[in-house]
XYZ file of C-alpha atoms in Angstrom:
553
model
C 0.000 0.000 0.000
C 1.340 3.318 -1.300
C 2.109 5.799 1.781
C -0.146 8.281 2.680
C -3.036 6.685 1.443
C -5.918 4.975 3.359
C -5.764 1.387 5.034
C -8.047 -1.375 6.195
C -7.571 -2.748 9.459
C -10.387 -5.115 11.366
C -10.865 -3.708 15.056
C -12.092 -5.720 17.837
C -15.444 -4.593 19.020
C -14.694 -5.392 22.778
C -10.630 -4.189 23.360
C -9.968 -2.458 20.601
C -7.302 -4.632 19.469
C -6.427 -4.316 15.825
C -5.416 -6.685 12.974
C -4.490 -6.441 9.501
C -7.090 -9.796 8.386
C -10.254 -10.911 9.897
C -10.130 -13.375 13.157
C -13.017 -15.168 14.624
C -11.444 -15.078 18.027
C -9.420 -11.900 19.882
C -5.668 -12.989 21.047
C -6.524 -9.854 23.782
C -9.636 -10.440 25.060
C -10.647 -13.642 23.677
C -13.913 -12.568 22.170
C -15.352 -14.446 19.206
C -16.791 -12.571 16.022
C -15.824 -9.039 17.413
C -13.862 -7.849 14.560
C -15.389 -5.263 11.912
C -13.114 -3.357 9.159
C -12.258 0.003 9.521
C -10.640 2.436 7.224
C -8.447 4.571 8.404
C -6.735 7.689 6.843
C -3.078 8.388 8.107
C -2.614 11.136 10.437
C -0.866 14.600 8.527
C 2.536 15.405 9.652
C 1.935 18.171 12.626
C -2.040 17.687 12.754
C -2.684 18.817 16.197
C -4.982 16.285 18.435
C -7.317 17.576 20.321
C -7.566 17.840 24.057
C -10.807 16.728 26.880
C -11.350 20.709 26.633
C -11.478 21.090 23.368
C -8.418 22.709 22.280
C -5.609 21.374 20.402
C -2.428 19.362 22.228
C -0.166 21.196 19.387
C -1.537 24.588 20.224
C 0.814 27.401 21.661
C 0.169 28.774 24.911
C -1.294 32.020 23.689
C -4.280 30.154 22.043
C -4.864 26.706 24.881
C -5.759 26.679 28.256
C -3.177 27.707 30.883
C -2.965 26.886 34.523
C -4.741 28.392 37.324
C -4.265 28.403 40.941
C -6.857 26.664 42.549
C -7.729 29.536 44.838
C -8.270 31.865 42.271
C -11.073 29.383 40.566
C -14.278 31.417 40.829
C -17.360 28.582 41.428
C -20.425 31.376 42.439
C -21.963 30.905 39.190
C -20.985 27.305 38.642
C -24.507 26.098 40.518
C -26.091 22.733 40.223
C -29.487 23.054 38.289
C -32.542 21.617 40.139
C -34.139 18.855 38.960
C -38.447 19.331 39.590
C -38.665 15.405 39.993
C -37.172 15.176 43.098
C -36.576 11.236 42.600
C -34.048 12.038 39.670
C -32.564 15.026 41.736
C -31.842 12.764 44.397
C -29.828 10.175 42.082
C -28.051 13.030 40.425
C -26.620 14.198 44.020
C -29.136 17.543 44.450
C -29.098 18.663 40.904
C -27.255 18.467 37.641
C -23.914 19.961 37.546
C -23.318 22.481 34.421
C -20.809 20.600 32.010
C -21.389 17.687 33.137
C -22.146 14.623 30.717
C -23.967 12.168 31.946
C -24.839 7.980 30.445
C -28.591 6.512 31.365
C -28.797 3.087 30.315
C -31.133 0.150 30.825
C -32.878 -2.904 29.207
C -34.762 -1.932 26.153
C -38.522 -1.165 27.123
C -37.878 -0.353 30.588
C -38.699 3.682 30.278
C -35.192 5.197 29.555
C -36.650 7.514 26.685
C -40.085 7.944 28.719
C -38.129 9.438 32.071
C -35.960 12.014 29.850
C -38.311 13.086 28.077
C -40.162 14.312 30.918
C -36.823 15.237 32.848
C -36.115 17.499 29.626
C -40.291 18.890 29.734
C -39.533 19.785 33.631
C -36.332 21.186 32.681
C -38.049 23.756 29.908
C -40.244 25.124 31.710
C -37.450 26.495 34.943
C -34.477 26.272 32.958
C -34.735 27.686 29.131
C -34.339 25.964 25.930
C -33.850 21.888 26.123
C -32.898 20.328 23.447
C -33.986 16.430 23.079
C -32.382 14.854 20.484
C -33.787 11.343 18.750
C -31.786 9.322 16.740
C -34.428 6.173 16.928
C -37.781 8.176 16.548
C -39.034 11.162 14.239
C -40.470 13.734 16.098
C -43.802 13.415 15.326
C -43.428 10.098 17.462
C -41.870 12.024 20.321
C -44.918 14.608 19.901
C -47.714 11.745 20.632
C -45.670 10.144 23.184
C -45.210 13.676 24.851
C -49.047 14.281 24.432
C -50.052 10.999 26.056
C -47.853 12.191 28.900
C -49.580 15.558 28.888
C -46.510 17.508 28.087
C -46.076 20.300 25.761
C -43.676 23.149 27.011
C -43.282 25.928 24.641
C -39.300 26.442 25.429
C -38.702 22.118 24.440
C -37.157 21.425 21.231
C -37.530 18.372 19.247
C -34.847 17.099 16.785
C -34.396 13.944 14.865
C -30.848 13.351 13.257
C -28.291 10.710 13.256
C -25.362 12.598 11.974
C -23.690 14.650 15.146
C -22.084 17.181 12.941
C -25.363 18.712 12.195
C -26.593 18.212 15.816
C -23.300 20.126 16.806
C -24.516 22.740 14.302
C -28.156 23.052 15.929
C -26.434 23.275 19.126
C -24.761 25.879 18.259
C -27.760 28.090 16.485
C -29.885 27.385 19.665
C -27.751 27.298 22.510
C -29.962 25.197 24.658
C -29.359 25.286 28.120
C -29.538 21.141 28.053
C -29.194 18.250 25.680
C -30.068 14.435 25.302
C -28.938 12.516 22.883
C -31.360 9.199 22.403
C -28.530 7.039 21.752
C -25.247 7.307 21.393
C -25.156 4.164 19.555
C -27.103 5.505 16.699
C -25.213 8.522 15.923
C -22.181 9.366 14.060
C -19.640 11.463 13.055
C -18.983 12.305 9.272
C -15.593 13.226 8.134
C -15.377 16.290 6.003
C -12.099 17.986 5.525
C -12.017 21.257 6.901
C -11.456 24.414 4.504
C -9.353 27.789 5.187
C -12.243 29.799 5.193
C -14.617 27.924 7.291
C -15.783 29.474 10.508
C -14.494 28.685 13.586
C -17.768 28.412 16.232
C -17.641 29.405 20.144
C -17.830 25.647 20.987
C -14.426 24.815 19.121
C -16.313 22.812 16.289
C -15.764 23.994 12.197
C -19.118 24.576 10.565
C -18.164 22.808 7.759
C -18.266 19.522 9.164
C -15.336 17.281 11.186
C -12.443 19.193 11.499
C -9.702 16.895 10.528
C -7.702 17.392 13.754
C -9.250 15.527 15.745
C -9.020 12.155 14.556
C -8.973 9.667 11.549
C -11.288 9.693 8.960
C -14.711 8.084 10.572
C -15.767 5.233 7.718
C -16.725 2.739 10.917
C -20.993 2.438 10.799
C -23.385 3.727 13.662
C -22.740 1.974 16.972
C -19.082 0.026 16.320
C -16.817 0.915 18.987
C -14.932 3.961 16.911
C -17.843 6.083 16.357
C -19.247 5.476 19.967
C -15.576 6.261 21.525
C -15.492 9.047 19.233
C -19.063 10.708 19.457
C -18.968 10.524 23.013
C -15.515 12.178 23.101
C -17.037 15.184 20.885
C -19.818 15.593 23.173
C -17.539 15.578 26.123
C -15.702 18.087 24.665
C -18.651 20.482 23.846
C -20.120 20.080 27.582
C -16.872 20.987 29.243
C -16.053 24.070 26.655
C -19.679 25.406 26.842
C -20.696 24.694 30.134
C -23.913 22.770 28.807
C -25.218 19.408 30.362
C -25.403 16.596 28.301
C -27.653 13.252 28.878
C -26.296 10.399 26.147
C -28.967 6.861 26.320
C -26.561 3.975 25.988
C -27.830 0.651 25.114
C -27.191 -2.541 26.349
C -25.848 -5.872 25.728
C -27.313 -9.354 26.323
C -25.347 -9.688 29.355
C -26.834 -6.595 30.635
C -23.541 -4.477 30.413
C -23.321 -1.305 28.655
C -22.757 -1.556 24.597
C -19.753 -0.165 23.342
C -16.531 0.298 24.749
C -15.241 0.387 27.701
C -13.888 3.627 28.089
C -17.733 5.183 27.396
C -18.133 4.695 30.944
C -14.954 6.355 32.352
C -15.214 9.505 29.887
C -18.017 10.355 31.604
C -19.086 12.272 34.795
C -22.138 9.931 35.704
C -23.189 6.716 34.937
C -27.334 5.905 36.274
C -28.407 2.589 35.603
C -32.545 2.300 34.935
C -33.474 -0.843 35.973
C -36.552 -3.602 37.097
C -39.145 -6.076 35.934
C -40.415 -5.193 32.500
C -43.757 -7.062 34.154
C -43.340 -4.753 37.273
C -44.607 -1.142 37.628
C -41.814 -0.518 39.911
C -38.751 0.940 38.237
C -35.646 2.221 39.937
C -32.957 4.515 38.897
C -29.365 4.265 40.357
C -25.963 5.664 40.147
C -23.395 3.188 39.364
C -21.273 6.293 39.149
C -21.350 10.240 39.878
C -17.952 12.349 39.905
C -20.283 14.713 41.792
C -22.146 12.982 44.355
C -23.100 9.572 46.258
C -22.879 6.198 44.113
C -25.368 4.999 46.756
C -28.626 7.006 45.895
C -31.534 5.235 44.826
C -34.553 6.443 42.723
C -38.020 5.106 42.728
C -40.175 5.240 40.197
C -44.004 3.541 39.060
C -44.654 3.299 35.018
C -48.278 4.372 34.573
C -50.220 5.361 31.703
C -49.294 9.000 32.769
C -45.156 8.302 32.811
C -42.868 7.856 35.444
C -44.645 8.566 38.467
C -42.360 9.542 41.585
C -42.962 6.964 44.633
C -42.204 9.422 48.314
C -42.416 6.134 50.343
C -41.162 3.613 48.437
C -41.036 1.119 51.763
C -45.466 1.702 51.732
C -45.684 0.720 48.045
C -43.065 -2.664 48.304
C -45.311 -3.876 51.463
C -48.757 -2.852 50.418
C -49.744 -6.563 49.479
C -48.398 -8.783 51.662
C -50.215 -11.176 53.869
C -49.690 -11.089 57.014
C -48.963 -14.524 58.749
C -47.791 -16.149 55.330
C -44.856 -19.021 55.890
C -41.878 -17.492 54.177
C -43.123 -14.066 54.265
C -39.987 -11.561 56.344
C -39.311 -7.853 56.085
C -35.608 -6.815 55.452
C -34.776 -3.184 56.356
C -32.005 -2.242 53.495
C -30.170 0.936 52.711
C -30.079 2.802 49.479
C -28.023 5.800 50.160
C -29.552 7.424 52.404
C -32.608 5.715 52.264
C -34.013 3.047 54.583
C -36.433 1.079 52.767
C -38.726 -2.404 53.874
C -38.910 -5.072 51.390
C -40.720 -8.915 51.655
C -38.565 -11.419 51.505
C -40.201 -14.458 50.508
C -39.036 -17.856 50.556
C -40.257 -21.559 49.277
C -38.840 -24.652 50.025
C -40.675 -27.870 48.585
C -39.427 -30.936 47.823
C -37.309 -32.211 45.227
C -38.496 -34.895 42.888
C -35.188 -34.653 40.542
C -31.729 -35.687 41.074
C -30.241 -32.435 41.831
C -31.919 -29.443 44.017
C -32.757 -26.109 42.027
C -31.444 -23.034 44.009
C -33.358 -19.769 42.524
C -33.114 -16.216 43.454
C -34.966 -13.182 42.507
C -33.739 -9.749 43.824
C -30.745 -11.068 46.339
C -27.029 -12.437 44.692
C -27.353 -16.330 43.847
C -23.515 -16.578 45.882
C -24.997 -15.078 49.072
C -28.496 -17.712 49.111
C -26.029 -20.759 48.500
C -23.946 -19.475 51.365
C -26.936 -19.079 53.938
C -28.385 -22.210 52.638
C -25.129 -24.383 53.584
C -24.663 -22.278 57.160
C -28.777 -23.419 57.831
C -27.596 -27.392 56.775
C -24.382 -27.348 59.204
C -25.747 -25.154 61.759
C -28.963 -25.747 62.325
C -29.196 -28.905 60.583
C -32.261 -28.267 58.328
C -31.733 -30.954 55.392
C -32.314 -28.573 52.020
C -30.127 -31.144 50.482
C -33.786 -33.083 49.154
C -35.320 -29.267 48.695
C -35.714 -26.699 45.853
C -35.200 -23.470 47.568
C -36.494 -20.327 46.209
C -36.062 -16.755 47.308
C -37.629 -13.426 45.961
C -37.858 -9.725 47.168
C -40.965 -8.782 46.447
C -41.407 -5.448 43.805
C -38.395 -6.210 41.868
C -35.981 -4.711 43.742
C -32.356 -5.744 44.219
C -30.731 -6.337 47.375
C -26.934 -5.716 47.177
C -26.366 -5.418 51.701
C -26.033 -8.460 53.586
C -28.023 -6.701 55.918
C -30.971 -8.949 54.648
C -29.278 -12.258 55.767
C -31.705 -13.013 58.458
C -34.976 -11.768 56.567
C -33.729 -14.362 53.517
C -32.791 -16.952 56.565
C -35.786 -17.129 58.503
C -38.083 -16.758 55.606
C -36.737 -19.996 54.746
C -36.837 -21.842 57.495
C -40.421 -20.481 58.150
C -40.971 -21.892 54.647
C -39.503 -25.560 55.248
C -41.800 -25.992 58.828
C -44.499 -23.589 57.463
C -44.292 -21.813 60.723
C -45.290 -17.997 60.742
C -42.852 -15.059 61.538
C -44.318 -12.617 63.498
C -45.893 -9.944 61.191
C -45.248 -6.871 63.150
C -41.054 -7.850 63.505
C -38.399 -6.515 61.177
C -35.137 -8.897 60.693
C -31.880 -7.210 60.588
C -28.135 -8.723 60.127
C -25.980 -10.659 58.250
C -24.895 -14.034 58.994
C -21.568 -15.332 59.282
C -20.499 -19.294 58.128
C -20.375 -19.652 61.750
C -24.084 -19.049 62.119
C -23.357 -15.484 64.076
C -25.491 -12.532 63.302
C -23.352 -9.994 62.365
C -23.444 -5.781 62.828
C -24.952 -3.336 60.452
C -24.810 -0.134 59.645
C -27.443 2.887 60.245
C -29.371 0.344 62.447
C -31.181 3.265 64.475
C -32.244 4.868 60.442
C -33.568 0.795 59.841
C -35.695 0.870 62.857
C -37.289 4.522 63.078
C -38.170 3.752 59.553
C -39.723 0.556 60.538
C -41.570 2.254 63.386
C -43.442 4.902 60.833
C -44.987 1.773 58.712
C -46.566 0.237 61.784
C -44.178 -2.517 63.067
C -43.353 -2.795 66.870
C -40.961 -5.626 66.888
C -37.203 -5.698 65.638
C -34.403 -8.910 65.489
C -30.820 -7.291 65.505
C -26.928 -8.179 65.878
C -26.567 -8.576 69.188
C -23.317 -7.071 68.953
C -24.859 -3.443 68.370
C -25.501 -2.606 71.993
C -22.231 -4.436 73.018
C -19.541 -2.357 74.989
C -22.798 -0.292 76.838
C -23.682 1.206 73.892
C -27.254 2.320 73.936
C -29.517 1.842 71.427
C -32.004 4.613 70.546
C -35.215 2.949 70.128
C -38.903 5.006 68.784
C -41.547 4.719 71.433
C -42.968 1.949 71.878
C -41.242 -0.210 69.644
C -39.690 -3.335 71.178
C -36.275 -4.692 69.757
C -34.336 -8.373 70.400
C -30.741 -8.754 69.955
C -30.055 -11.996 68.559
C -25.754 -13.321 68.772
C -26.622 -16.728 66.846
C -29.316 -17.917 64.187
C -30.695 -20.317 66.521
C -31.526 -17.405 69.066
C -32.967 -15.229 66.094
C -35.134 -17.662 65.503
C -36.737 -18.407 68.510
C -37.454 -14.644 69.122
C -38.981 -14.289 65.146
C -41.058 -17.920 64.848
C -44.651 -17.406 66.170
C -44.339 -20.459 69.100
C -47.551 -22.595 68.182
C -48.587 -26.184 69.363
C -47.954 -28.420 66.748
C -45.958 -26.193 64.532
C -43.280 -28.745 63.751
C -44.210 -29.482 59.603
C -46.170 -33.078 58.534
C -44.096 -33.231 55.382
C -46.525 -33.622 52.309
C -49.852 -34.553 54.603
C -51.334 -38.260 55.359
C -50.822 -39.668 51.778
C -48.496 -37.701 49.827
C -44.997 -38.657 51.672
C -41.957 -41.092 50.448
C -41.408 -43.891 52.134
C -39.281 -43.934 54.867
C -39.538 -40.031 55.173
C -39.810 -38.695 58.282
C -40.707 -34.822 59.892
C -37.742 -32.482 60.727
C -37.819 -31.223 64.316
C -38.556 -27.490 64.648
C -36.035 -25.559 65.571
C -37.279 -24.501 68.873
C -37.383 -28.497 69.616
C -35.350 -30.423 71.177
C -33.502 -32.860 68.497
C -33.454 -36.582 68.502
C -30.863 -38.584 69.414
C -28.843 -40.229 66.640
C -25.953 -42.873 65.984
C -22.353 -42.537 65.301
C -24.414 -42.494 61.279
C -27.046 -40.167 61.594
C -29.564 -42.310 61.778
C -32.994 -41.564 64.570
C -32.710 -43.779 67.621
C -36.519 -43.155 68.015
C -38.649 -45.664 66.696
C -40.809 -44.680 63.576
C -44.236 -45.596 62.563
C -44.767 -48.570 60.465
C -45.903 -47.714 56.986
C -46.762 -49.535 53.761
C -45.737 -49.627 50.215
C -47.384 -46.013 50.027
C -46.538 -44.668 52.668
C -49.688 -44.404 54.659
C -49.227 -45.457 58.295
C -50.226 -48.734 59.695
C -51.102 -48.030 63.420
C -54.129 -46.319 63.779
C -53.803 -45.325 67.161
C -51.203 -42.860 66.167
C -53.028 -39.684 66.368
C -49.984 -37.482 64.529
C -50.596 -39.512 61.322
């Protein structure tokens, strides 16, 4: 290939790696079927590159950036804007910073365009001009989905483009006060060589198109991982030169992880993540990352016919219909942020009919229910080995805290005897492997927020009052510290005669089965194997009992 002309190379989707001929697997990252061609154009002799800010790295110090002493930084007018939906304000760390670029992703469906569109309508109307930019849908789609939402602010503008140097172009006619780009994976940038003459605009962009500075000529299609690395540099650059906030949608992969490359994520100031059940009104916005405030703030939201509805007490709408007295039914008291919040825990253990037990969770890690699973086997001695074992927080929210160890615990063993938890009593702690309930944080938060929905009864880590430490409890709420499983669960378990569990009833057991003590009963004594010293009732072929004089049966 002649110098100075244009070459193909085949970039790796994933790493970046590049390759002179195809591969169906990446020596870097090991990917399969990640490479696409690109075409690159070499790189003029003294082309300047451009910097984060927008001016050139080959630029004298008359015409870049220079250094400033840090107390001589003036920040009065560098405010955060306030967000009206004070769910999203919350997430964004009180309020949108000005230059700031922020990614919102989620599962397709699952309301990312639905919740910025109405951020952007809320914006308009205290801000100035918004500018909401669709790459996916023409505006007359964004009109009826804004009607059905019953928003039409005068000061919202509507645009529908795919090529970013004419969005950079609009920006710059209507200087918008913010911007969303819906998705960054549908845009692109154009080269176009830039002329002599061609006017150089306040946000450092030509108006003829890509100024050839600052990079190679873009030939890669809509969404490979040069035009998203690219794009998103470009709008990084115009937020930070401007001043002007930027929300870009990022799609996702199958495995749930944000499509593109890598370094989207770390160009930018915030990362939210929209997520829940696409069958679940419940949806809930966090921040996976925020240069400007707490990673730890979470956002609740209901889908309804009229949008994205702001939930105040989210801990009211997770509880409001649970049954009271159900077996497997506890309340966990997690944290989000700030935030105390009361979930259900349920749990189902039934018996397994295959060779190997199913372990299933919904809402907690799948690692953390094996774990409490084995510590209930060797601790307490419930036999799950001959159970499926299900768990599920209730509203489709995640639990990250180990905080809601004993909820997930008892709930199961409540489950496997169906005996009832007491449905005015909170569980708090994580377990260790040595059955110990361990200490939590904010546990005074947990149970004042407990109090205000109605429940009077608490399980804790013993350890939290150890040392004299008092515990500040609201009146007339009563609280238990437990130091084992065993004593958590003779303080939760509603003591009932008869509670111990008759396996699957009078003719549905195996032969040969017999019915676990419960755990507040004293065990039977057993061999050097295992095996019950008591005598057990004679049954048949079926399993139905042959002495009819035993009242149990």
């Amino acid at each position: 290939m002649a110098k100075g002309q244009a070459k193909l190379v085949y970039v790796c989707q994933k790493c970046e790696f590049e390759s002179l001929k195809w591969m169906g697997k990446c020596p870097e990252c090991t990917a399969y079927n990640s490479f696409t061609e690109v075409v690159k154009a070499p790189q003029r002799a003294g082309s300047p590159r451009p910097s984060a800010n927008g001016t050139s790295t080959g630029a004298t110090a008359q015409g870049g950036n220079r250094p400033k002493s840090i107390t001589k930084i003036e920040t009065e007018n560098f405010k955060r804007l306030t967000v009206p939906i004070g769910e999203f304000d919350r997430v964004m760390g009180g309020g949108i910073v000005p230059g700031s670029l922020t990614l919102i992703s989620g599962d397709p469906g699952i309301g990312k365009s639905t919740l910025l569109l109405q951020v952007t309508a809320a914006m308009a109307e205290t801000l100035g001009i918004v500018l909401y930019v669709s790459a996916e849908e023409s505006v007359n789609q964004i009109k009826l989905r804004a009607e059905r939402l019953g928003l039409a602010p005068e000061r919202l503008y509507l645009l529908s483009e795919t090529n970013l140097n004419l969005i950079l172009e609009h920006i710059q006619q209507l200087r918008p006060s913010l911007v969303v780009i819906d998705s960054i994976q549908t845009v692109y940038l154009a080269h176009k060589e830039r002329n002599p003459g061609d006017e150089e605009l306040s946000y450092g962009f030509s108006t003829s198109g890509w100024d050839e500075g600052l990079g190679p000529e873009m030939t890669a299609a809509a969404g490979s991982i040069t035009q998203v690395r690219e794009c998103a540099a470009t709008l990084m650059r115009l937020a930070k030169k401007q001043g002007v906030p930027i929300f870009i949608v990022g799609h996702v992969t199958k495995e749930g992880n944000i499509a593109g490359p890598r370094v989207l994520e770390h160009m930018v100031d915030a990362v939210l993540y929209l997520e829940g059940d696409r069958f679940h009104q419940y949806r809930l916005l966090r921040g996976v990352k925020n240069r400007f405030g707490s990673t730890n703030e979470v956002g609740v939201f209901e889908m309804r016919g009229e949008g994205m509805v702001e939930v105040s007490n989210p801990s009211q709408a997770f509880l409001a219909e649970r049954i009271d007295g159900a077996p497997g039914s506890g309340i966990a008291v997690t944290m989000e942020g700030t935030r105390p919040i009361l979930v259900e825990v349920q749990a189902l253990c039934s018996q397994c009919y295959t060779g190997v037990p199913r372990r299933t969770a919904n809402g907690v890690d799948m690692n953390r229910l094996l774990l409490l699973t084995a510590v209930l086997s060797k601790r307490l001695g419930l036999p799950l080995g001959n159970q499926d074992v299900y768990v599920n927080v209730v509203g489709g929210l995640k639990i990250g805290e180990p905080a809601a160890d004993l909820s997930v615990a008892i709930a199961m063993v409540s489950s496997f005897y169906e005996a009832e938890i007491d449905p005015k009593t909170v569980l708090i702690g994580e377990i260790g492997l040595s059955g110990e309930i361990r200490m939590v944080s904010q546990l005074e938060r947990r149970l004042a927020e407990a109090a205000k929905l109605g429940f009077s009864r608490a399980v804790y880590p013993k350890s939290a009052t150890a040392n004299g430490r008092p515990l500040s409890l609201p009146p007339g709420f009563t609280a238990q510290g437990a130091a084992t499983l065993q004593e958590a669960l003779e303080y939760a378990l509603v003591k009932k005669e008869g509670t111990h569990r008759k396996a699957l009833g009078r003719k549905g057991r195996s032969q040969g089965q017999t019915n676990p003590p419960h755990p507040s009963e004293p065990r039977p004594e057993v061999d050097e194997f295992g095996n019950d010293l008591e005598p057990r009732p004679e049954v048949d072929e079926f399993g139905n009992d042959l002495d009819p004089t035993n009242e149990e049966y």
